[in-house]
Every structure is written in C-alpha cells, then in structure tokens.
Amino acid sequence: LCIPKSFPQGQTKHRGRKRNAKLVPRWSLMKRAIHKVKQREIAASELRLEAEASRSVAILAKGLSDENRLRILMCLCGRRKSVSRVVEEVGLSQPLVSHHLKELKRCLLVTIERNGPFIYYEAADPRILDIVQSMASIATDLVAARKTL
C-alpha cells in the first residue's frame, strides 16, 4: 500500500492541489484504509457464516423432504428402536426403511447405537419432533387457506 505523506482531502496525488487545501496526515489515510479493509473482511465472514448456515438448513430440510422419512422420524421420537421394530410400526419394507435410516443418519437427524448384532436408531434431538409438528400445522393452515388444489 503506497500512500504519500499527505495530500489534499478529496484530491488524488496526481492532480494539482487547490490553494489553501487542507492536508490529511498519512496515518489518518492508513486508518481509513485499514478500517475499510476490516469492514470488507467482516462482511465477507458474515456472508460465509450465512452460507454455511443455509447449507446446514438445506441438508436438514432435505432429510425431512420425504413422507416415509417423516413417518420413521415420528416413530423414533421417544426411544431407540431397531430396524425390525421400525419396519413393524411403519409398515414399510426392510430395505426401504434401511435406506431412509441411512439418509436420516447422513443428515444428522438420527443417531445409531450398536449392541451385538443389532443396530438401534434414535432421533438425534427431541426438537426434531417440534419442527415436524410445526411444519404439519403450517401445512394444514396453508392448505385450508388455499381455495383450490
């Protein structure tokens, strides 16, 4: 960064100075330049954080985007269950339930625990049930407000 010792405020170093122009000290120019750089860095870091949060929310929403996954999540809320237990309660085939559990695990919505030959699944956070119930309420309200489907 090449800044001259001083030059008139509002003028560049290449243009002629006005008579009685107020000179701006070099350190003041440096402070302004540093301040602008810091402001840009702060704005860029906020955008990065916002992008990361958006990405996380998108992953979570993708995990909740399937009706069968929602049914499996509702089944898992409350306590841990094996795949065979989930298959019985939800009424889907075992390979389909296993696939959806894998996707739910990838989206961090369920946790697994191995106990001998069995794998038990459980909702990762009880707030997931609140989110699903809120979304169901919103969907009901939106459908009721809509005149035609």
mmCIF file of N, CA and C in Angstrom:
data_model
loop_
_atom_site.group_PDB
_atom_site.id
_atom_site.type_symbol
_atom_site.label_atom_id
_atom_site.label_comp_id
_atom_site.label_asym_id
_atom_site.label_seq_id
_atom_site.Cartn_x
_atom_site.Cartn_y
_atom_site.Cartn_z
ATOM 1 N N LEU A 1 0.862 -1.175 0.000
ATOM 2 C CA LEU A 1 0.000 0.000 0.000
ATOM 3 C C LEU A 1 0.897 1.223 0.000
ATOM 4 N N CYS A 2 0.847 1.988 -1.051
ATOM 5 C CA CYS A 2 1.700 3.166 -1.201
ATOM 6 C C CYS A 2 0.863 4.415 -0.987
ATOM 7 N N ILE A 3 1.061 5.054 0.154
ATOM 8 C CA ILE A 3 0.316 6.273 0.458
ATOM 9 C C ILE A 3 1.329 7.381 0.705
ATOM 10 N N PRO A 4 1.165 8.515 0.040
ATOM 11 C CA PRO A 4 2.102 9.618 0.254
ATOM 12 C C PRO A 4 1.966 10.183 1.668
ATOM 13 N N LYS A 5 2.945 10.962 2.095
ATOM 14 C CA LYS A 5 2.911 11.530 3.434
ATOM 15 C C LYS A 5 1.646 12.334 3.674
ATOM 16 N N SER A 6 1.255 13.129 2.704
ATOM 17 C CA SER A 6 -0.003 13.860 2.817
ATOM 18 C C SER A 6 -0.375 14.426 1.466
ATOM 19 N N PHE A 7 -1.667 14.558 1.226
ATOM 20 C CA PHE A 7 -2.161 15.238 0.048
ATOM 21 C C PHE A 7 -3.537 15.786 0.362
ATOM 22 N N PRO A 8 -4.033 16.735 -0.420
ATOM 23 C CA PRO A 8 -5.294 17.403 -0.098
ATOM 24 C C PRO A 8 -6.463 16.426 -0.044
ATOM 25 N N GLN A 9 -7.336 16.662 0.915
ATOM 26 C CA GLN A 9 -8.514 15.828 1.077
ATOM 27 C C GLN A 9 -9.400 15.974 -0.152
ATOM 28 N N GLY A 10 -9.877 14.856 -0.686
ATOM 29 C CA GLY A 10 -10.732 14.883 -1.846
ATOM 30 C C GLY A 10 -9.957 14.965 -3.143
ATOM 31 N N GLN A 11 -8.635 15.012 -3.086
ATOM 32 C CA GLN A 11 -7.805 15.102 -4.284
ATOM 33 C C GLN A 11 -6.945 13.846 -4.384
ATOM 34 N N THR A 12 -6.539 13.500 -5.568
ATOM 35 C CA THR A 12 -5.584 12.411 -5.724
ATOM 36 C C THR A 12 -4.195 13.002 -5.797
ATOM 37 N N LYS A 13 -3.168 12.196 -5.643
ATOM 38 C CA LYS A 13 -1.813 12.707 -5.663
ATOM 39 C C LYS A 13 -1.389 13.146 -7.051
ATOM 40 N N HIS A 14 -2.140 12.739 -8.092
ATOM 41 C CA HIS A 14 -1.779 13.072 -9.460
ATOM 42 C C HIS A 14 -2.362 14.408 -9.916
ATOM 43 N N ARG A 15 -3.343 14.916 -9.222
ATOM 44 C CA ARG A 15 -3.954 16.177 -9.632
ATOM 45 C C ARG A 15 -3.309 17.323 -8.844
ATOM 46 N N GLY A 16 -3.417 18.493 -9.378
ATOM 47 C CA GLY A 16 -2.839 19.654 -8.715
ATOM 48 C C GLY A 16 -3.609 20.008 -7.452
ATOM 49 N N ARG A 17 -2.910 20.597 -6.496
ATOM 50 C CA ARG A 17 -3.542 20.994 -5.240
ATOM 51 C C ARG A 17 -4.268 22.321 -5.398
ATOM 52 N N LYS A 18 -5.365 22.435 -4.655
ATOM 53 C CA LYS A 18 -6.064 23.712 -4.605
ATOM 54 C C LYS A 18 -5.320 24.621 -3.619
ATOM 55 N N ARG A 19 -5.530 25.892 -3.784
ATOM 56 C CA ARG A 19 -4.935 26.815 -2.820
ATOM 57 C C ARG A 19 -5.555 26.614 -1.453
ATOM 58 N N ASN A 20 -4.742 26.663 -0.442
ATOM 59 C CA ASN A 20 -5.167 26.523 0.947
ATOM 60 C C ASN A 20 -5.909 25.210 1.191
ATOM 61 N N ALA A 21 -5.561 24.185 0.469
ATOM 62 C CA ALA A 21 -6.213 22.874 0.656
ATOM 63 C C ALA A 21 -5.763 22.284 1.981
ATOM 64 N N LYS A 22 -6.715 21.642 2.657
ATOM 65 C CA LYS A 22 -6.410 21.021 3.939
ATOM 66 C C LYS A 22 -5.648 19.721 3.684
ATOM 67 N N LEU A 23 -4.477 19.562 4.323
ATOM 68 C CA LEU A 23 -3.688 18.360 4.148
ATOM 69 C C LEU A 23 -4.130 17.297 5.151
ATOM 70 N N VAL A 24 -4.231 16.067 4.676
ATOM 71 C CA VAL A 24 -4.626 14.945 5.531
ATOM 72 C C VAL A 24 -3.373 14.170 5.895
ATOM 73 N N PRO A 25 -3.086 13.973 7.181
ATOM 74 C CA PRO A 25 -1.883 13.242 7.580
ATOM 75 C C PRO A 25 -1.905 11.798 7.072
ATOM 76 N N ARG A 26 -0.724 11.256 6.857
ATOM 77 C CA ARG A 26 -0.581 9.902 6.325
ATOM 78 C C ARG A 26 -1.220 8.853 7.230
ATOM 79 N N TRP A 27 -1.039 8.961 8.542
ATOM 80 C CA TRP A 27 -1.609 7.968 9.459
ATOM 81 C C TRP A 27 -3.124 7.942 9.384
ATOM 82 N N SER A 28 -3.761 9.085 9.139
ATOM 83 C CA SER A 28 -5.207 9.140 9.017
ATOM 84 C C SER A 28 -5.667 8.362 7.782
ATOM 85 N N LEU A 29 -4.914 8.509 6.689
ATOM 86 C CA LEU A 29 -5.238 7.756 5.477
ATOM 87 C C LEU A 29 -5.082 6.260 5.709
ATOM 88 N N MET A 30 -4.040 5.896 6.434
ATOM 89 C CA MET A 30 -3.810 4.483 6.758
ATOM 90 C C MET A 30 -4.960 3.942 7.605
ATOM 91 N N LYS A 31 -5.395 4.737 8.589
ATOM 92 C CA LYS A 31 -6.502 4.297 9.439
ATOM 93 C C LYS A 31 -7.756 4.061 8.608
ATOM 94 N N ARG A 32 -8.038 4.967 7.687
ATOM 95 C CA ARG A 32 -9.216 4.823 6.831
ATOM 96 C C ARG A 32 -9.112 3.568 5.965
ATOM 97 N N ALA A 33 -7.938 3.369 5.379
ATOM 98 C CA ALA A 33 -7.738 2.199 4.516
ATOM 99 C C ALA A 33 -7.890 0.907 5.318
ATOM 100 N N ILE A 34 -7.307 0.868 6.502
ATOM 101 C CA ILE A 34 -7.417 -0.319 7.355
ATOM 102 C C ILE A 34 -8.862 -0.541 7.781
ATOM 103 N N HIS A 35 -9.557 0.517 8.112
ATOM 104 C CA HIS A 35 -10.959 0.410 8.516
ATOM 105 C C HIS A 35 -11.812 -0.179 7.382
ATOM 106 N N LYS A 36 -11.578 0.308 6.151
ATOM 107 C CA LYS A 36 -12.330 -0.199 5.004
ATOM 108 C C LYS A 36 -12.045 -1.681 4.782
ATOM 109 N N VAL A 37 -10.783 -2.070 4.904
ATOM 110 C CA VAL A 37 -10.408 -3.474 4.724
ATOM 111 C C VAL A 37 -11.072 -4.332 5.789
ATOM 112 N N LYS A 38 -11.052 -3.868 7.042
ATOM 113 C CA LYS A 38 -11.688 -4.626 8.125
ATOM 114 C C LYS A 38 -13.188 -4.765 7.893
ATOM 115 N N GLN A 39 -13.834 -3.700 7.430
ATOM 116 C CA GLN A 39 -15.270 -3.759 7.156
ATOM 117 C C GLN A 39 -15.568 -4.783 6.066
ATOM 118 N N ARG A 40 -14.737 -4.808 5.032
ATOM 119 C CA ARG A 40 -14.925 -5.794 3.960
ATOM 120 C C ARG A 40 -14.731 -7.206 4.479
ATOM 121 N N GLU A 41 -13.715 -7.413 5.335
ATOM 122 C CA GLU A 41 -13.459 -8.737 5.891
ATOM 123 C C GLU A 41 -14.618 -9.192 6.769
ATOM 124 N N ILE A 42 -15.166 -8.294 7.572
ATOM 125 C CA ILE A 42 -16.309 -8.622 8.424
ATOM 126 C C ILE A 42 -17.511 -9.006 7.571
ATOM 127 N N ALA A 43 -17.780 -8.221 6.535
ATOM 128 C CA ALA A 43 -18.909 -8.517 5.647
ATOM 129 C C ALA A 43 -18.710 -9.865 4.960
ATOM 130 N N ALA A 44 -17.492 -10.156 4.521
ATOM 131 C CA ALA A 44 -17.215 -11.429 3.857
ATOM 132 C C ALA A 44 -17.382 -12.596 4.826
ATOM 133 N N SER A 45 -16.926 -12.438 6.068
ATOM 134 C CA SER A 45 -17.067 -13.526 7.036
ATOM 135 C C SER A 45 -18.532 -13.751 7.404
ATOM 136 N N GLU A 46 -19.320 -12.667 7.471
ATOM 137 C CA GLU A 46 -20.752 -12.820 7.744
ATOM 138 C C GLU A 46 -21.438 -13.563 6.604
ATOM 139 N N LEU A 47 -21.048 -13.269 5.375
ATOM 140 C CA LEU A 47 -21.617 -13.983 4.229
ATOM 141 C C LEU A 47 -21.238 -15.453 4.262
ATOM 142 N N ARG A 48 -19.986 -15.752 4.651
ATOM 143 C CA ARG A 48 -19.568 -17.148 4.750
ATOM 144 C C ARG A 48 -20.380 -17.872 5.802
ATOM 145 N N LEU A 49 -20.582 -17.242 6.981
ATOM 146 C CA LEU A 49 -21.372 -17.858 8.034
ATOM 147 C C LEU A 49 -22.807 -18.069 7.579
ATOM 148 N N GLU A 50 -23.354 -17.085 6.887
ATOM 149 C CA GLU A 50 -24.715 -17.192 6.389
ATOM 150 C C GLU A 50 -24.819 -18.321 5.370
ATOM 151 N N ALA A 51 -23.821 -18.462 4.520
ATOM 152 C CA ALA A 51 -23.817 -19.531 3.518
ATOM 153 C C ALA A 51 -23.714 -20.893 4.195
ATOM 154 N N GLU A 52 -22.868 -21.001 5.230
ATOM 155 C CA GLU A 52 -22.739 -22.264 5.954
ATOM 156 C C GLU A 52 -24.034 -22.621 6.664
ATOM 157 N N ALA A 53 -24.682 -21.635 7.263
ATOM 158 C CA ALA A 53 -25.956 -21.889 7.941
ATOM 159 C C ALA A 53 -27.018 -22.303 6.936
ATOM 160 N N SER A 54 -27.044 -21.659 5.784
ATOM 161 C CA SER A 54 -28.005 -22.019 4.746
ATOM 162 C C SER A 54 -27.768 -23.448 4.265
ATOM 163 N N ARG A 55 -26.500 -23.809 4.114
ATOM 164 C CA ARG A 55 -26.167 -25.166 3.693
ATOM 165 C C ARG A 55 -26.640 -26.177 4.727
ATOM 166 N N SER A 56 -26.441 -25.890 5.999
ATOM 167 C CA SER A 56 -26.873 -26.803 7.063
ATOM 168 C C SER A 56 -28.388 -26.957 7.088
ATOM 169 N N VAL A 57 -29.087 -25.847 6.934
ATOM 170 C CA VAL A 57 -30.550 -25.895 6.918
ATOM 171 C C VAL A 57 -31.039 -26.676 5.709
ATOM 172 N N ALA A 58 -30.372 -26.508 4.564
ATOM 173 C CA ALA A 58 -30.766 -27.238 3.358
ATOM 174 C C ALA A 58 -30.592 -28.741 3.541
ATOM 175 N N ILE A 59 -29.505 -29.145 4.189
ATOM 176 C CA ILE A 59 -29.281 -30.569 4.455
ATOM 177 C C ILE A 59 -30.369 -31.105 5.373
ATOM 178 N N LEU A 60 -30.700 -30.344 6.406
ATOM 179 C CA LEU A 60 -31.760 -30.748 7.332
ATOM 180 C C LEU A 60 -33.103 -30.852 6.607
ATOM 181 N N ALA A 61 -33.418 -29.862 5.777
ATOM 182 C CA ALA A 61 -34.687 -29.861 5.051
ATOM 183 C C ALA A 61 -34.756 -31.022 4.065
ATOM 184 N N LYS A 62 -33.630 -31.342 3.438
ATOM 185 C CA LYS A 62 -33.614 -32.476 2.509
ATOM 186 C C LYS A 62 -33.917 -33.775 3.253
ATOM 187 N N GLY A 63 -33.411 -33.897 4.468
ATOM 188 C CA GLY A 63 -33.697 -35.079 5.265
ATOM 189 C C GLY A 63 -35.168 -35.193 5.638
ATOM 190 N N LEU A 64 -35.846 -34.059 5.736
ATOM 191 C CA LEU A 64 -37.265 -34.053 6.103
ATOM 192 C C LEU A 64 -38.186 -34.020 4.889
ATOM 193 N N SER A 65 -37.625 -34.106 3.685
ATOM 194 C CA SER A 65 -38.418 -33.889 2.476
ATOM 195 C C SER A 65 -39.195 -35.103 1.991
ATOM 196 N N ASP A 66 -39.056 -36.225 2.653
ATOM 197 C CA ASP A 66 -39.747 -37.434 2.213
ATOM 198 C C ASP A 66 -40.781 -37.862 3.256
ATOM 199 N N GLU A 67 -41.962 -38.243 2.783
ATOM 200 C CA GLU A 67 -43.047 -38.645 3.694
ATOM 201 C C GLU A 67 -42.647 -39.850 4.546
ATOM 202 N N ASN A 68 -41.974 -40.829 3.937
ATOM 203 C CA ASN A 68 -41.564 -42.016 4.693
ATOM 204 C C ASN A 68 -40.537 -41.663 5.765
ATOM 205 N N ARG A 69 -39.632 -40.743 5.462
ATOM 206 C CA ARG A 69 -38.650 -40.323 6.470
ATOM 207 C C ARG A 69 -39.333 -39.624 7.633
ATOM 208 N N LEU A 70 -40.337 -38.827 7.338
ATOM 209 C CA LEU A 70 -41.087 -38.168 8.416
ATOM 210 C C LEU A 70 -41.786 -39.206 9.292
ATOM 211 N N ARG A 71 -42.369 -40.201 8.665
ATOM 212 C CA ARG A 71 -43.034 -41.269 9.436
ATOM 213 C C ARG A 71 -42.031 -42.023 10.301
ATOM 214 N N ILE A 72 -40.857 -42.302 9.750
ATOM 215 C CA ILE A 72 -39.819 -43.004 10.512
ATOM 216 C C ILE A 72 -39.342 -42.134 11.675
ATOM 217 N N LEU A 73 -39.137 -40.843 11.427
ATOM 218 C CA LEU A 73 -38.720 -39.941 12.497
ATOM 219 C C LEU A 73 -39.750 -39.883 13.620
ATOM 220 N N MET A 74 -41.023 -39.811 13.247
ATOM 221 C CA MET A 74 -42.082 -39.779 14.261
ATOM 222 C C MET A 74 -42.073 -41.079 15.070
ATOM 223 N N CYS A 75 -41.768 -42.179 14.415
ATOM 224 C CA CYS A 75 -41.694 -43.471 15.090
ATOM 225 C C CYS A 75 -40.513 -43.515 16.064
ATOM 226 N N LEU A 76 -39.402 -42.882 15.681
ATOM 227 C CA LEU A 76 -38.191 -42.928 16.507
ATOM 228 C C LEU A 76 -38.204 -41.937 17.662
ATOM 229 N N CYS A 77 -39.054 -40.936 17.607
ATOM 230 C CA CYS A 77 -39.086 -39.960 18.691
ATOM 231 C C CYS A 77 -39.595 -40.640 19.955
ATOM 232 N N GLY A 78 -38.875 -40.463 20.988
ATOM 233 C CA GLY A 78 -39.284 -41.067 22.256
ATOM 234 C C GLY A 78 -38.273 -42.068 22.769
ATOM 235 N N ARG A 79 -37.868 -43.029 21.903
ATOM 236 C CA ARG A 79 -36.880 -44.005 22.365
ATOM 237 C C ARG A 79 -36.196 -44.659 21.180
ATOM 238 N N ARG A 80 -35.104 -45.363 21.462
ATOM 239 C CA ARG A 80 -34.349 -46.027 20.404
ATOM 240 C C ARG A 80 -35.043 -47.317 19.986
ATOM 241 N N LYS A 81 -34.939 -47.613 18.688
ATOM 242 C CA LYS A 81 -35.599 -48.799 18.151
ATOM 243 C C LYS A 81 -34.709 -49.437 17.098
ATOM 244 N N SER A 82 -34.870 -50.763 16.960
ATOM 245 C CA SER A 82 -34.138 -51.483 15.920
ATOM 246 C C SER A 82 -34.854 -51.314 14.586
ATOM 247 N N VAL A 83 -34.173 -51.679 13.510
ATOM 248 C CA VAL A 83 -34.764 -51.559 12.176
ATOM 249 C C VAL A 83 -36.009 -52.417 12.071
ATOM 250 N N SER A 84 -35.950 -53.634 12.610
ATOM 251 C CA SER A 84 -37.118 -54.529 12.513
ATOM 252 C C SER A 84 -38.322 -53.940 13.249
ATOM 253 N N ARG A 85 -38.079 -53.286 14.362
ATOM 254 C CA ARG A 85 -39.177 -52.650 15.112
ATOM 255 C C ARG A 85 -39.785 -51.488 14.308
ATOM 256 N N VAL A 86 -38.929 -50.702 13.662
ATOM 257 C CA VAL A 86 -39.404 -49.594 12.838
ATOM 258 C C VAL A 86 -40.209 -50.140 11.652
ATOM 259 N N VAL A 87 -39.725 -51.233 11.039
ATOM 260 C CA VAL A 87 -40.437 -51.851 9.913
ATOM 261 C C VAL A 87 -41.846 -52.258 10.338
ATOM 262 N N GLU A 88 -41.972 -52.867 11.509
ATOM 263 C CA GLU A 88 -43.286 -53.290 12.018
ATOM 264 C C GLU A 88 -44.212 -52.099 12.251
ATOM 265 N N GLU A 89 -43.690 -51.059 12.878
ATOM 266 C CA GLU A 89 -44.527 -49.918 13.242
ATOM 267 C C GLU A 89 -44.917 -49.042 12.050
ATOM 268 N N VAL A 90 -44.008 -48.899 11.082
ATOM 269 C CA VAL A 90 -44.266 -48.006 9.955
ATOM 270 C C VAL A 90 -44.970 -48.746 8.811
ATOM 271 N N GLY A 91 -44.718 -50.042 8.686
ATOM 272 C CA GLY A 91 -45.368 -50.823 7.634
ATOM 273 C C GLY A 91 -44.701 -50.708 6.272
ATOM 274 N N LEU A 92 -43.421 -50.427 6.242
ATOM 275 C CA LEU A 92 -42.649 -50.359 5.002
ATOM 276 C C LEU A 92 -41.712 -51.555 4.939
ATOM 277 N N SER A 93 -41.150 -51.803 3.758
ATOM 278 C CA SER A 93 -40.222 -52.927 3.624
ATOM 279 C C SER A 93 -38.909 -52.615 4.344
ATOM 280 N N GLN A 94 -38.214 -53.672 4.726
ATOM 281 C CA GLN A 94 -36.965 -53.508 5.468
ATOM 282 C C GLN A 94 -35.898 -52.781 4.653
ATOM 283 N N PRO A 95 -35.704 -53.105 3.361
ATOM 284 C CA PRO A 95 -34.697 -52.354 2.604
ATOM 285 C C PRO A 95 -35.035 -50.857 2.481
ATOM 286 N N LEU A 96 -36.328 -50.542 2.327
ATOM 287 C CA LEU A 96 -36.729 -49.143 2.221
ATOM 288 C C LEU A 96 -36.475 -48.403 3.533
ATOM 289 N N VAL A 97 -36.816 -49.043 4.648
ATOM 290 C CA VAL A 97 -36.575 -48.426 5.961
ATOM 291 C C VAL A 97 -35.075 -48.239 6.185
ATOM 292 N N SER A 98 -34.280 -49.231 5.829
ATOM 293 C CA SER A 98 -32.824 -49.119 5.992
ATOM 294 C C SER A 98 -32.266 -47.969 5.153
ATOM 295 N N HIS A 99 -32.759 -47.837 3.933
ATOM 296 C CA HIS A 99 -32.312 -46.734 3.065
ATOM 297 C C HIS A 99 -32.643 -45.377 3.694
ATOM 298 N N HIS A 100 -33.874 -45.230 4.159
ATOM 299 C CA HIS A 100 -34.276 -43.952 4.745
ATOM 300 C C HIS A 100 -33.534 -43.672 6.048
ATOM 301 N N LEU A 101 -33.268 -44.697 6.833
ATOM 302 C CA LEU A 101 -32.489 -44.503 8.059
ATOM 303 C C LEU A 101 -31.056 -44.061 7.728
ATOM 304 N N LYS A 102 -30.510 -44.614 6.666
ATOM 305 C CA LYS A 102 -29.165 -44.200 6.231
ATOM 306 C C LYS A 102 -29.172 -42.719 5.844
ATOM 307 N N GLU A 103 -30.202 -42.292 5.124
ATOM 308 C CA GLU A 103 -30.301 -40.885 4.727
ATOM 309 C C GLU A 103 -30.524 -39.982 5.946
ATOM 310 N N LEU A 104 -31.335 -40.429 6.881
ATOM 311 C CA LEU A 104 -31.564 -39.650 8.099
ATOM 312 C C LEU A 104 -30.276 -39.534 8.918
ATOM 313 N N LYS A 105 -29.503 -40.600 8.931
ATOM 314 C CA LYS A 105 -28.214 -40.565 9.634
ATOM 315 C C LYS A 105 -27.259 -39.609 8.936
ATOM 316 N N ARG A 106 -27.244 -39.629 7.594
ATOM 317 C CA ARG A 106 -26.383 -38.734 6.822
ATOM 318 C C ARG A 106 -26.737 -37.276 7.088
ATOM 319 N N CYS A 107 -28.022 -36.996 7.303
ATOM 320 C CA CYS A 107 -28.482 -35.626 7.581
ATOM 321 C C CYS A 107 -28.395 -35.276 9.060
ATOM 322 N N LEU A 108 -27.843 -36.177 9.857
ATOM 323 C CA LEU A 108 -27.639 -35.986 11.303
ATOM 324 C C LEU A 108 -28.947 -35.897 12.088
ATOM 325 N N LEU A 109 -30.013 -36.479 11.561
ATOM 326 C CA LEU A 109 -31.300 -36.436 12.256
ATOM 327 C C LEU A 109 -31.490 -37.621 13.197
ATOM 328 N N VAL A 110 -30.738 -38.703 12.981
ATOM 329 C CA VAL A 110 -30.811 -39.854 13.882
ATOM 330 C C VAL A 110 -29.400 -40.248 14.308
ATOM 331 N N THR A 111 -29.326 -40.884 15.457
ATOM 332 C CA THR A 111 -28.064 -41.438 15.936
ATOM 333 C C THR A 111 -28.206 -42.943 15.980
ATOM 334 N N ILE A 112 -27.071 -43.631 15.898
ATOM 335 C CA ILE A 112 -27.112 -45.091 15.940
ATOM 336 C C ILE A 112 -26.318 -45.585 17.140
ATOM 337 N N GLU A 113 -26.732 -46.763 17.592
ATOM 338 C CA GLU A 113 -26.019 -47.426 18.681
ATOM 339 C C GLU A 113 -25.980 -48.908 18.365
ATOM 340 N N ARG A 114 -24.799 -49.476 18.344
ATOM 341 C CA ARG A 114 -24.644 -50.905 18.074
ATOM 342 C C ARG A 114 -24.654 -51.659 19.397
ATOM 343 N N ASN A 115 -25.416 -52.748 19.407
ATOM 344 C CA ASN A 115 -25.492 -53.609 20.587
ATOM 345 C C ASN A 115 -25.531 -55.040 20.078
ATOM 346 N N GLY A 116 -24.359 -55.671 20.031
ATOM 347 C CA GLY A 116 -24.279 -57.012 19.465
ATOM 348 C C GLY A 116 -24.588 -56.960 17.978
ATOM 349 N N PRO A 117 -25.446 -57.880 17.519
ATOM 350 C CA PRO A 117 -25.769 -57.875 16.081
ATOM 351 C C PRO A 117 -26.803 -56.824 15.690
ATOM 352 N N PHE A 118 -27.369 -56.145 16.658
ATOM 353 C CA PHE A 118 -28.448 -55.193 16.373
ATOM 354 C C PHE A 118 -27.927 -53.756 16.323
ATOM 355 N N ILE A 119 -28.591 -52.971 15.500
ATOM 356 C CA ILE A 119 -28.315 -51.536 15.426
ATOM 357 C C ILE A 119 -29.598 -50.823 15.830
ATOM 358 N N TYR A 120 -29.456 -49.940 16.805
ATOM 359 C CA TYR A 120 -30.613 -49.195 17.293
ATOM 360 C C TYR A 120 -30.515 -47.747 16.829
ATOM 361 N N TYR A 121 -31.643 -47.236 16.395
ATOM 362 C CA TYR A 121 -31.720 -45.852 15.922
ATOM 363 C C TYR A 121 -32.558 -45.034 16.880
ATOM 364 N N GLU A 122 -32.183 -43.754 16.992
ATOM 365 C CA GLU A 122 -32.919 -42.840 17.862
ATOM 366 C C GLU A 122 -32.840 -41.442 17.262
ATOM 367 N N ALA A 123 -33.879 -40.648 17.472
ATOM 368 C CA ALA A 123 -33.861 -39.265 16.997
ATOM 369 C C ALA A 123 -32.708 -38.537 17.687
ATOM 370 N N ALA A 124 -31.937 -37.786 16.909
ATOM 371 C CA ALA A 124 -30.748 -37.124 17.439
ATOM 372 C C ALA A 124 -31.087 -36.012 18.421
ATOM 373 N N ASP A 125 -32.230 -35.360 18.224
ATOM 374 C CA ASP A 125 -32.608 -34.225 19.058
ATOM 375 C C ASP A 125 -34.126 -34.212 19.197
ATOM 376 N N PRO A 126 -34.638 -34.094 20.413
ATOM 377 C CA PRO A 126 -36.095 -34.088 20.585
ATOM 378 C C PRO A 126 -36.789 -32.895 19.932
ATOM 379 N N ARG A 127 -36.048 -31.848 19.614
ATOM 380 C CA ARG A 127 -36.642 -30.683 18.957
ATOM 381 C C ARG A 127 -37.087 -30.998 17.532
ATOM 382 N N ILE A 128 -36.570 -32.095 16.978
ATOM 383 C CA ILE A 128 -36.972 -32.504 15.633
ATOM 384 C C ILE A 128 -38.474 -32.746 15.587
ATOM 385 N N LEU A 129 -39.002 -33.378 16.631
ATOM 386 C CA LEU A 129 -40.445 -33.634 16.701
ATOM 387 C C LEU A 129 -41.217 -32.310 16.695
ATOM 388 N N ASP A 130 -40.730 -31.312 17.419
ATOM 389 C CA ASP A 130 -41.377 -29.992 17.433
ATOM 390 C C ASP A 130 -41.372 -29.366 16.040
ATOM 391 N N ILE A 131 -40.254 -29.507 15.322
ATOM 392 C CA ILE A 131 -40.156 -28.956 13.972
ATOM 393 C C ILE A 131 -41.167 -29.623 13.056
ATOM 394 N N VAL A 132 -41.238 -30.944 13.127
ATOM 395 C CA VAL A 132 -42.165 -31.687 12.270
ATOM 396 C C VAL A 132 -43.608 -31.308 12.599
ATOM 397 N N GLN A 133 -43.928 -31.183 13.875
ATOM 398 C CA GLN A 133 -45.289 -30.794 14.260
ATOM 399 C C GLN A 133 -45.605 -29.368 13.806
ATOM 400 N N SER A 134 -44.652 -28.457 13.910
ATOM 401 C CA SER A 134 -44.858 -27.089 13.433
ATOM 402 C C SER A 134 -45.084 -27.063 11.928
ATOM 403 N N MET A 135 -44.298 -27.845 11.209
ATOM 404 C CA MET A 135 -44.466 -27.911 9.761
ATOM 405 C C MET A 135 -45.825 -28.505 9.398
ATOM 406 N N ALA A 136 -46.290 -29.490 10.149
ATOM 407 C CA ALA A 136 -47.609 -30.074 9.890
ATOM 408 C C ALA A 136 -48.706 -29.042 10.117
ATOM 409 N N SER A 137 -48.558 -28.252 11.152
ATOM 410 C CA SER A 137 -49.533 -27.201 11.438
ATOM 411 C C SER A 137 -49.547 -26.146 10.335
ATOM 412 N N ILE A 138 -48.369 -25.737 9.890
ATOM 413 C CA ILE A 138 -48.272 -24.749 8.814
ATOM 414 C C ILE A 138 -48.877 -25.310 7.530
ATOM 415 N N ALA A 139 -48.582 -26.566 7.224
ATOM 416 C CA ALA A 139 -49.122 -27.178 6.008
ATOM 417 C C ALA A 139 -50.642 -27.242 6.057
ATOM 418 N N THR A 140 -51.192 -27.586 7.214
ATOM 419 C CA THR A 140 -52.649 -27.631 7.367
ATOM 420 C C THR A 140 -53.257 -26.253 7.148
ATOM 421 N N ASP A 141 -52.650 -25.230 7.738
ATOM 422 C CA ASP A 141 -53.147 -23.860 7.585
ATOM 423 C C ASP A 141 -53.062 -23.389 6.129
ATOM 424 N N LEU A 142 -51.964 -23.691 5.467
ATOM 425 C CA LEU A 142 -51.794 -23.272 4.079
ATOM 426 C C LEU A 142 -52.792 -23.960 3.161
ATOM 427 N N VAL A 143 -53.009 -25.246 3.384
ATOM 428 C CA VAL A 143 -53.966 -25.976 2.556
ATOM 429 C C VAL A 143 -55.390 -25.466 2.825
ATOM 430 N N ALA A 144 -55.713 -25.164 4.073
ATOM 431 C CA ALA A 144 -57.043 -24.659 4.399
ATOM 432 C C ALA A 144 -57.264 -23.279 3.788
ATOM 433 N N ALA A 145 -56.229 -22.465 3.701
ATOM 434 C CA ALA A 145 -56.358 -21.118 3.152
ATOM 435 C C ALA A 145 -56.440 -21.123 1.627
ATOM 436 N N ARG A 146 -55.947 -22.161 1.041
ATOM 437 C CA ARG A 146 -55.957 -22.250 -0.420
ATOM 438 C C ARG A 146 -57.332 -22.676 -0.893
ATOM 439 N N LYS A 147 -57.857 -22.029 -1.907
ATOM 440 C CA LYS A 147 -59.216 -22.310 -2.373
ATOM 441 C C LYS A 147 -59.279 -23.554 -3.233
ATOM 442 N N THR A 148 -58.262 -23.754 -4.088
ATOM 443 C CA THR A 148 -58.249 -24.932 -4.951
ATOM 444 C C THR A 148 -56.893 -25.604 -4.864
ATOM 445 N N LEU A 149 -56.894 -26.899 -5.025
ATOM 446 C CA LEU A 149 -55.632 -27.637 -5.030
ATOM 447 C C LEU A 149 -55.179 -27.833 -6.391
#
